[in-house]
Short mmCIF file of C-alpha atoms in Angstrom, two decimals:
data_model
loop_
_atom_site.label_atom_id
_atom_site.label_comp_id
_atom_site.label_asym_id
_atom_site.label_seq_id
_atom_site.Cartn_x
_atom_site.Cartn_y
_atom_site.Cartn_z
CA MET A 1 29.23 25.70 61.36
CA PHE A 2 31.83 22.71 58.84
CA HIS A 3 34.37 20.62 60.32
CA VAL A 4 37.05 18.93 57.99
CA LYS A 5 39.51 16.04 58.91
CA LEU A 6 42.16 14.86 56.52
CA PRO A 7 42.15 11.22 56.02
CA GLY A 8 42.51 8.48 58.34
CA HIS A 9 43.11 11.06 61.86
CA ASP A 10 41.28 10.51 64.30
CA ALA A 11 38.74 13.65 64.27
CA ILE A 12 40.60 16.34 67.28
CA ALA A 13 37.90 16.78 69.80
CA ARG A 14 35.73 14.61 68.38
CA GLN A 15 32.73 14.77 70.38
CA ALA A 16 32.74 17.77 70.65
CA ASP A 17 32.15 19.20 67.24
CA GLU A 18 29.83 16.07 66.74
CA HIS A 19 27.25 18.11 69.34
CA LEU A 20 28.64 21.95 67.65
CA VAL A 21 28.66 20.20 64.15
CA THR A 22 25.78 19.75 61.91
CA HIS A 23 27.43 16.75 59.46
CA LYS A 24 31.43 17.10 58.57
CA VAL A 25 33.12 15.67 54.97
CA LYS A 26 35.76 13.26 56.54
CA LEU A 27 38.52 12.49 53.38
CA PRO A 28 40.03 9.88 53.66
CA ARG A 29 44.13 9.07 55.69
CA LYS A 30 45.81 7.09 58.00
CA VAL A 31 45.01 6.91 61.27
CA VAL A 32 47.23 7.61 63.55
CA GLU A 33 47.61 8.71 67.31
CA HIS A 34 44.71 10.72 68.96
CA PRO A 35 45.60 14.50 69.38
CA PHE A 36 45.01 14.58 73.04
CA ARG A 37 48.07 11.68 73.69
CA GLN A 38 50.16 13.05 71.65
CA VAL A 39 50.42 16.14 73.66
CA ALA A 40 50.69 13.79 76.75
CA ARG A 41 53.81 11.81 75.86
CA ARG A 42 55.58 15.23 74.22
CA VAL A 43 54.66 17.61 77.57
CA LEU A 44 56.21 14.36 79.32
CA MET A 45 59.51 14.37 76.92
CA ALA A 46 59.96 17.85 77.71
CA LEU A 47 59.38 17.04 81.55
CA LEU A 48 62.13 14.14 80.30
CA VAL A 49 64.31 16.98 79.29
CA LEU A 50 63.67 19.35 82.47
CA THR A 51 64.70 16.64 84.40
CA ALA A 52 67.68 15.61 83.23
CA THR A 53 69.25 19.04 82.76
CA ALA A 54 68.56 20.03 86.18
CA LEU A 55 70.50 15.99 87.42
CA ILE A 56 73.76 17.22 85.14
CA VAL A 57 73.52 20.81 87.73
CA TYR A 58 73.31 19.77 90.57
CA PHE A 59 76.05 16.60 90.15
CA ASP A 60 77.57 19.98 89.17
CA ARG A 61 77.12 21.87 90.89
CA ASP A 62 80.37 23.02 92.43
CA GLY A 63 80.92 24.11 89.10
CA TYR A 64 78.01 26.87 89.35
CA ASN A 65 77.42 30.37 91.27
CA ASP A 66 74.45 30.90 92.92
CA ASN A 67 75.12 34.71 93.24
CA SER A 68 72.97 34.97 96.17
CA ASP A 69 74.17 32.71 98.75
CA LYS A 70 77.48 31.29 96.15
CA SER A 71 75.98 27.73 96.86
CA VAL A 72 73.74 25.77 94.19
CA ASP A 73 71.54 22.60 95.71
CA PHE A 74 68.45 20.43 94.06
CA LEU A 75 66.30 22.99 94.17
CA ASP A 76 68.26 25.66 92.74
CA SER A 77 68.88 23.10 89.86
CA TRP A 78 65.69 23.12 89.51
CA TYR A 79 65.44 26.58 88.72
CA TYR A 80 68.82 26.98 86.44
CA ALA A 81 67.30 24.00 84.16
CA THR A 82 63.45 25.62 84.08
CA VAL A 83 65.31 28.98 83.61
CA THR A 84 67.17 27.79 80.82
CA LEU A 85 65.27 25.68 79.10
CA SER A 86 62.76 28.06 78.83
CA THR A 87 65.35 30.55 77.39
CA THR A 88 64.88 33.08 80.11
CA GLY A 89 67.95 33.87 81.40
CA TYR A 90 68.17 35.55 84.72
CA GLY A 91 71.72 35.31 85.45
CA ASP A 92 71.52 35.01 88.49
CA ILE A 93 73.08 31.25 88.75
CA THR A 94 75.57 30.93 86.60
CA PRO A 95 78.57 28.03 85.11
CA VAL A 96 81.81 29.49 86.66
CA SER A 97 84.21 26.24 86.33
CA ASP A 98 84.84 24.99 82.47
CA ALA A 99 84.03 21.28 82.41
CA ALA A 100 80.45 23.37 84.15
CA ARG A 101 80.77 25.56 80.72
CA LEU A 102 81.63 22.76 78.71
CA THR A 103 78.79 20.85 79.43
CA ASN A 104 76.15 23.70 78.72
CA ILE A 105 78.00 23.89 75.62
CA PHE A 106 77.76 20.45 74.24
CA VAL A 107 75.09 18.85 76.72
CA ILE A 108 72.61 21.18 77.98
CA THR A 109 71.99 23.83 74.96
CA PRO A 110 71.44 20.65 72.58
CA LEU A 111 68.96 19.86 74.96
CA ARG A 112 67.41 23.62 74.96
CA VAL A 113 67.03 22.49 71.80
CA LEU A 114 65.61 19.94 71.97
CA PHE A 115 63.06 21.01 74.45
CA LEU A 116 61.55 23.69 71.90
CA ILE A 117 61.16 21.66 69.20
CA ILE A 118 58.66 19.35 71.69
CA LEU A 119 57.05 22.27 72.79
CA VAL A 120 56.77 24.41 69.57
CA GLY A 121 56.55 21.80 67.69
CA THR A 122 53.56 20.21 69.04
CA THR A 123 51.93 23.84 69.31
CA LEU A 124 52.29 24.61 65.67
CA GLU A 125 51.21 21.16 64.87
CA VAL A 126 47.56 22.15 66.57
CA LEU A 127 47.31 25.01 65.38
CA THR A 128 48.34 24.08 61.92
CA GLU A 129 45.59 21.29 61.50
CA ARG A 130 42.52 22.91 60.83
CA THR A 131 44.47 24.92 58.16
CA ARG A 132 45.82 21.91 57.00
CA GLU A 133 42.25 20.63 56.23
CA GLU A 134 40.60 23.23 55.56
CA TRP A 135 42.96 23.77 52.17
CA ARG A 136 43.20 19.87 51.64
CA LEU A 137 39.14 20.36 51.63
CA ASN A 138 39.43 23.13 48.96
CA ARG A 139 41.60 21.13 46.85
CA TRP A 140 39.15 17.89 46.70
CA ARG A 141 36.51 20.32 46.37
CA SER A 142 37.68 21.92 43.55
CA THR A 143 39.26 18.51 41.63
CA LEU A 144 36.47 16.77 42.39
CA ARG A 145 34.00 15.85 39.31
CA ASP A 146 31.75 13.21 37.26
CA HIS A 147 31.56 11.38 40.79
CA THR A 148 29.35 9.30 42.35
CA VAL A 149 27.69 9.93 45.59
CA VAL A 150 26.74 6.75 47.95
CA ILE A 151 23.41 7.63 50.29
CA GLY A 152 23.76 5.22 53.13
CA PHE A 153 26.28 2.89 53.95
CA GLY A 154 25.43 -0.18 55.46
CA THR A 155 24.56 -3.68 53.77
CA LYS A 156 23.57 -2.15 50.02
CA GLY A 157 24.98 0.66 50.11
CA ARG A 158 28.70 -1.26 50.66
CA SER A 159 27.63 -3.78 48.19
CA ALA A 160 26.64 -0.52 45.59
CA ILE A 161 30.44 0.94 45.84
CA GLN A 162 32.19 -2.56 46.10
CA THR A 163 29.98 -3.48 42.50
CA VAL A 164 31.19 0.62 40.63
CA CYS A 165 34.19 -0.11 41.60
CA ALA A 166 35.02 -3.27 40.56
CA THR A 167 34.21 -2.04 37.25
CA GLY A 168 37.20 0.53 37.32
CA LEU A 169 35.70 3.43 39.05
CA LYS A 170 38.66 4.79 41.62
CA LYS A 171 38.01 5.59 45.09
CA GLU A 172 39.10 8.89 45.38
CA GLN A 173 35.30 9.52 43.26
CA VAL A 174 32.85 7.98 44.86
CA VAL A 175 31.35 10.32 48.50
CA VAL A 176 29.39 8.60 50.66
CA VAL A 177 27.07 10.62 52.94
CA ASP A 178 25.01 8.69 56.30
CA PRO A 179 23.99 10.39 59.33
CA SER A 180 25.28 7.78 61.51
CA SER A 181 29.59 9.06 62.52
CA LYS A 182 30.60 5.07 62.63
CA ALA A 183 29.30 4.32 58.71
CA ILE A 184 31.22 7.32 57.58
CA ASP A 185 34.37 5.90 59.78
CA ALA A 186 34.21 3.06 58.34
CA ALA A 187 33.75 4.35 54.89
CA THR A 188 36.80 6.94 55.72
CA ALA A 189 38.92 3.77 56.70
CA ASP A 190 38.20 1.99 53.44
CA GLY A 191 39.17 4.87 51.56
CA TYR A 192 36.08 6.79 50.30
CA THR A 193 34.81 10.33 51.69
CA GLY A 194 32.42 10.36 54.55
CA ILE A 195 29.77 13.31 55.18
CA ILE A 196 27.78 12.86 58.15
CA GLY A 197 24.71 14.52 57.94
CA ASP A 198 21.05 13.94 57.18
CA ALA A 199 20.83 13.25 53.05
CA THR A 200 17.23 14.67 52.70
CA ARG A 201 18.58 18.43 53.05
CA SER A 202 19.80 20.21 50.21
CA GLU A 203 22.99 21.65 52.60
CA VAL A 204 24.16 18.11 52.74
CA LEU A 205 23.92 17.01 50.30
CA LYS A 206 25.77 19.88 48.18
CA ARG A 207 29.05 18.70 50.33
CA ALA A 208 29.46 15.97 48.89
CA GLU A 209 29.03 18.16 45.52
CA VAL A 210 25.94 16.47 44.30
CA HIS A 211 25.13 18.89 41.51
CA ARG A 212 28.29 18.09 39.76
CA ALA A 213 28.11 14.31 40.11
CA ARG A 214 27.36 11.56 37.59
CA LYS A 215 25.79 9.40 39.62
CA VAL A 216 23.76 9.32 42.67
CA ILE A 217 22.91 5.85 44.88
CA ILE A 218 20.16 5.84 46.95
CA ALA A 219 20.40 2.90 49.53
CA THR A 220 18.89 4.38 52.71
CA GLN A 221 16.66 1.89 55.70
CA ARG A 222 13.76 3.55 54.88
CA ASP A 223 10.97 4.28 52.04
CA ASP A 224 10.11 7.71 52.71
CA THR A 225 13.56 9.09 53.21
CA ALA A 226 14.67 7.76 49.87
CA VAL A 227 12.06 9.35 48.24
CA LEU A 228 12.65 12.57 50.51
CA VAL A 229 16.64 12.12 49.05
CA THR A 230 15.34 11.38 45.44
CA LEU A 231 13.68 14.83 45.28
CA THR A 232 16.53 17.14 46.17
CA ALA A 233 18.91 14.92 44.90
CA ARG A 234 17.10 16.16 41.75
CA GLN A 235 16.33 19.24 42.46
CA LEU A 236 19.92 20.21 42.83
CA ASN A 237 20.95 18.23 39.02
CA LYS A 238 19.29 17.77 36.37
CA GLY A 239 21.58 15.21 35.38
CA ALA A 240 22.89 12.51 37.40
CA LYS A 241 21.65 8.99 37.38
CA ILE A 242 19.25 8.70 40.39
CA VAL A 243 19.24 4.87 41.63
CA ALA A 244 18.03 4.07 44.66
CA ALA A 245 16.34 1.33 46.84
CA VAL A 246 13.00 1.06 48.13
CA ARG A 247 12.04 -2.27 50.86
CA GLU A 248 8.33 -2.17 49.63
CA GLU A 249 7.67 -2.55 46.03
CA GLU A 250 4.82 -0.09 45.94
CA ASN A 251 7.30 3.05 46.98
CA ALA A 252 8.86 2.13 43.59
CA PRO A 253 6.43 3.70 41.12
CA LEU A 254 7.29 6.93 43.74
CA LEU A 255 10.37 6.91 43.69
CA LYS A 256 10.18 7.47 40.11
CA GLN A 257 7.93 9.78 39.74
CA SER A 258 10.69 11.80 42.12
CA GLY A 259 13.57 11.58 39.42
CA ALA A 260 14.80 8.08 39.91
CA ASP A 261 16.81 6.39 36.91
CA ALA A 262 16.44 3.12 38.43
CA VAL A 263 14.49 1.92 41.01
CA ILE A 264 15.06 -1.56 42.61
CA THR A 265 12.54 -3.48 45.95
CA SER A 266 15.30 -4.97 47.91
CA ALA A 267 12.94 -7.06 49.97
CA SER A 268 11.09 -8.25 45.93
CA ALA A 269 14.35 -8.76 44.47
CA ALA A 270 15.79 -10.84 48.15
CA GLY A 271 11.82 -12.93 48.09
CA ARG A 272 12.25 -14.19 44.14
CA LEU A 273 15.89 -15.10 44.55
CA LEU A 274 14.74 -17.71 47.22
CA GLY A 275 11.45 -18.18 45.72
CA LEU A 276 14.42 -19.99 42.42
CA SER A 277 16.82 -21.02 44.45
CA VAL A 278 14.02 -23.32 46.15
CA LEU A 279 12.83 -24.34 42.48
CA SER A 280 15.93 -24.60 40.90
CA PRO A 281 19.23 -24.66 42.80
CA ALA A 282 21.23 -24.79 40.38
CA ALA A 283 19.21 -21.18 38.77
CA GLY A 284 19.95 -19.57 42.12
CA MET A 285 23.19 -20.21 42.75
CA VAL A 286 23.51 -18.90 38.51
CA MET A 287 21.55 -15.82 39.54
CA GLU A 288 23.76 -15.55 42.78
CA ASP A 289 26.95 -15.61 40.81
CA LEU A 290 25.78 -12.90 38.21
CA ILE A 291 24.85 -10.89 40.80
CA GLN A 292 27.97 -10.69 43.29
CA GLN A 293 30.66 -8.24 40.53
CA GLY A 294 33.95 -9.86 40.10
CA SER A 295 33.89 -13.63 39.92
CA GLY A 296 32.68 -16.08 37.77
CA LEU A 297 30.10 -14.95 35.86
CA ASP A 298 29.16 -11.41 35.40
CA LEU A 299 26.57 -8.72 33.31
CA VAL A 300 28.51 -6.15 31.52
CA GLU A 301 27.29 -2.85 29.49
CA ARG A 302 29.38 -2.81 26.95
CA PRO A 303 28.93 -0.96 22.67
CA VAL A 304 29.00 -2.18 19.92
CA ILE A 305 32.53 -2.44 18.14
CA LYS A 306 32.51 -1.85 14.29
CA ALA A 307 32.81 -5.70 13.89
CA GLU A 308 30.00 -6.50 15.31
CA VAL A 309 27.91 -4.07 12.67
CA GLY A 310 25.26 -5.52 10.40
CA ARG A 311 25.36 -8.60 12.28
CA LYS A 312 22.11 -9.99 14.94
CA PRO A 313 22.61 -11.26 18.70
CA ARG A 314 23.42 -13.59 18.51
CA GLU A 315 26.34 -14.20 16.10
CA THR A 316 28.54 -11.78 18.94
CA ASP A 317 31.07 -13.57 20.36
CA ASP A 318 29.36 -12.80 23.57
CA LEU A 319 26.39 -14.31 25.24
CA VAL A 320 24.31 -11.20 24.64
CA VAL A 321 20.56 -10.48 27.41
CA SER A 322 19.49 -7.41 26.01
CA VAL A 323 20.41 -4.39 23.59
CA LEU A 324 20.59 -0.88 24.35
CA ARG A 325 19.38 0.69 21.24
CA GLY A 326 18.45 5.04 22.42
CA HIS A 327 16.61 4.63 25.70
CA ARG A 328 14.96 0.93 24.54
CA VAL A 329 16.08 -1.97 26.05
CA LEU A 330 15.48 -4.98 23.20
CA GLY A 331 15.24 -8.43 24.74
CA TYR A 332 17.61 -10.17 22.75
CA ASP A 333 15.07 -11.98 20.27
CA ASP A 334 12.80 -8.39 19.77
CA PRO A 335 12.30 -8.71 15.85
CA ALA A 336 12.87 -5.03 16.02
CA ILE A 337 16.78 -5.23 16.75
CA GLY A 338 17.64 -6.72 13.44
CA THR A 339 20.30 -5.76 13.03
CA LEU A 340 23.46 -4.56 15.09
CA GLU A 341 23.70 -0.74 14.90
CA LEU A 342 26.89 1.30 15.71
CA THR A 343 25.42 3.47 18.00
CA ASP A 344 23.86 0.35 20.23
CA ARG A 345 25.15 -0.86 23.10
CA LEU A 346 25.41 -4.26 24.52
CA ILE A 347 24.61 -6.04 28.69
CA THR A 348 26.24 -9.73 27.70
CA ILE A 349 27.34 -11.98 30.31
CA VAL A 350 30.46 -12.46 30.51
CA ARG A 351 33.06 -14.68 32.34
CA ALA A 352 34.78 -12.12 35.07
CA THR A 353 38.61 -11.46 33.99
CA PRO A 354 39.76 -7.93 34.12
CA GLY A 355 40.04 -7.19 31.40
CA THR A 356 35.91 -8.08 30.56
CA GLN A 357 35.47 -6.25 33.39
CA VAL A 358 33.74 -2.95 31.46
CA ALA A 359 32.57 0.72 33.07
CA PRO A 360 29.39 0.52 31.70
CA ASP A 361 29.16 4.59 32.37
CA ALA A 362 33.22 5.09 31.61
CA ARG A 363 31.94 7.34 28.75
CA PRO A 364 28.64 9.02 27.90
CA LEU A 365 25.63 7.09 26.08
CA PRO A 366 26.40 7.84 22.26
CA PRO A 367 23.22 10.31 20.94
CA MET A 368 19.79 8.64 20.23
CA PRO A 369 19.10 8.28 16.38
CA SER A 370 15.56 9.62 15.61
CA GLN A 371 12.96 7.67 15.81
#
């Protein structure tokens, strides 16, 4: 059983659904008032309209006739207001004076319409909420292609999303999977589509359309979970680029055997940065600047332009760190590079400006030349 939620609204009967639904898809949307509060507010408005109608009839009771006792008291006023606003109209109490009839035409009839709008509108809104959510979810699925799936919305997952979005990826192309409903609420509040569920299950990853994704970022809290997620994701999508993070370096080979294209060891990377900062605080600041996307200096992967073909890496305008040739990453001073080719891609250090932010995977890699 699945529950679809449109962007930004609180879930309808959220607490009850969490016990019945194995996982949920949440599309980003504006946060509005809780549905139960909306219903309570509209019921209160309906009661106010009913009270106003009863008071109007009571103050003009001399213009009404009751077939039973020919007089209208306070209870009769409430009775008349109830059957009139609900369009029941038994006809036992009727306006007989011109003033009472004019009041019915110009005051009570608009109040009756308002009463019906309040109650019927609330009912229709509750009944059509799930239909609208299902329609939006189906539309989202039909248009989702080559997107990025992020497993885990913790510190690592958030930073990874911020980095890829800083290079031009739209938020609509990011799907977050996390077992925590609070994490998914935070993701949808930031404008990302979220799925509550265990990413080690293929059913959950299918809801994230992993089989049609272009990139998968695995940023789970546990290394064993990362291995299972990698295996499941690779089974569903043979061609996606999978990048995973692990805490312990000894688990990195296992992630690569499971199908990850790249594995980042978070604990050892942080430790090396700490050590570098102790030995050379300035070098540590430079490395931290490179890690932070969109400010100071950035590492950017881009294709070789025609004007650079035939040059050496040091002869380009940018500071080239490595050259990607086929599936090999060569250092800038590697003799095997020779001169740059049109099919090469460069990893460069550039000053972070909107014009230099190039998405690394904005286009597919060129065919690998025969070796």
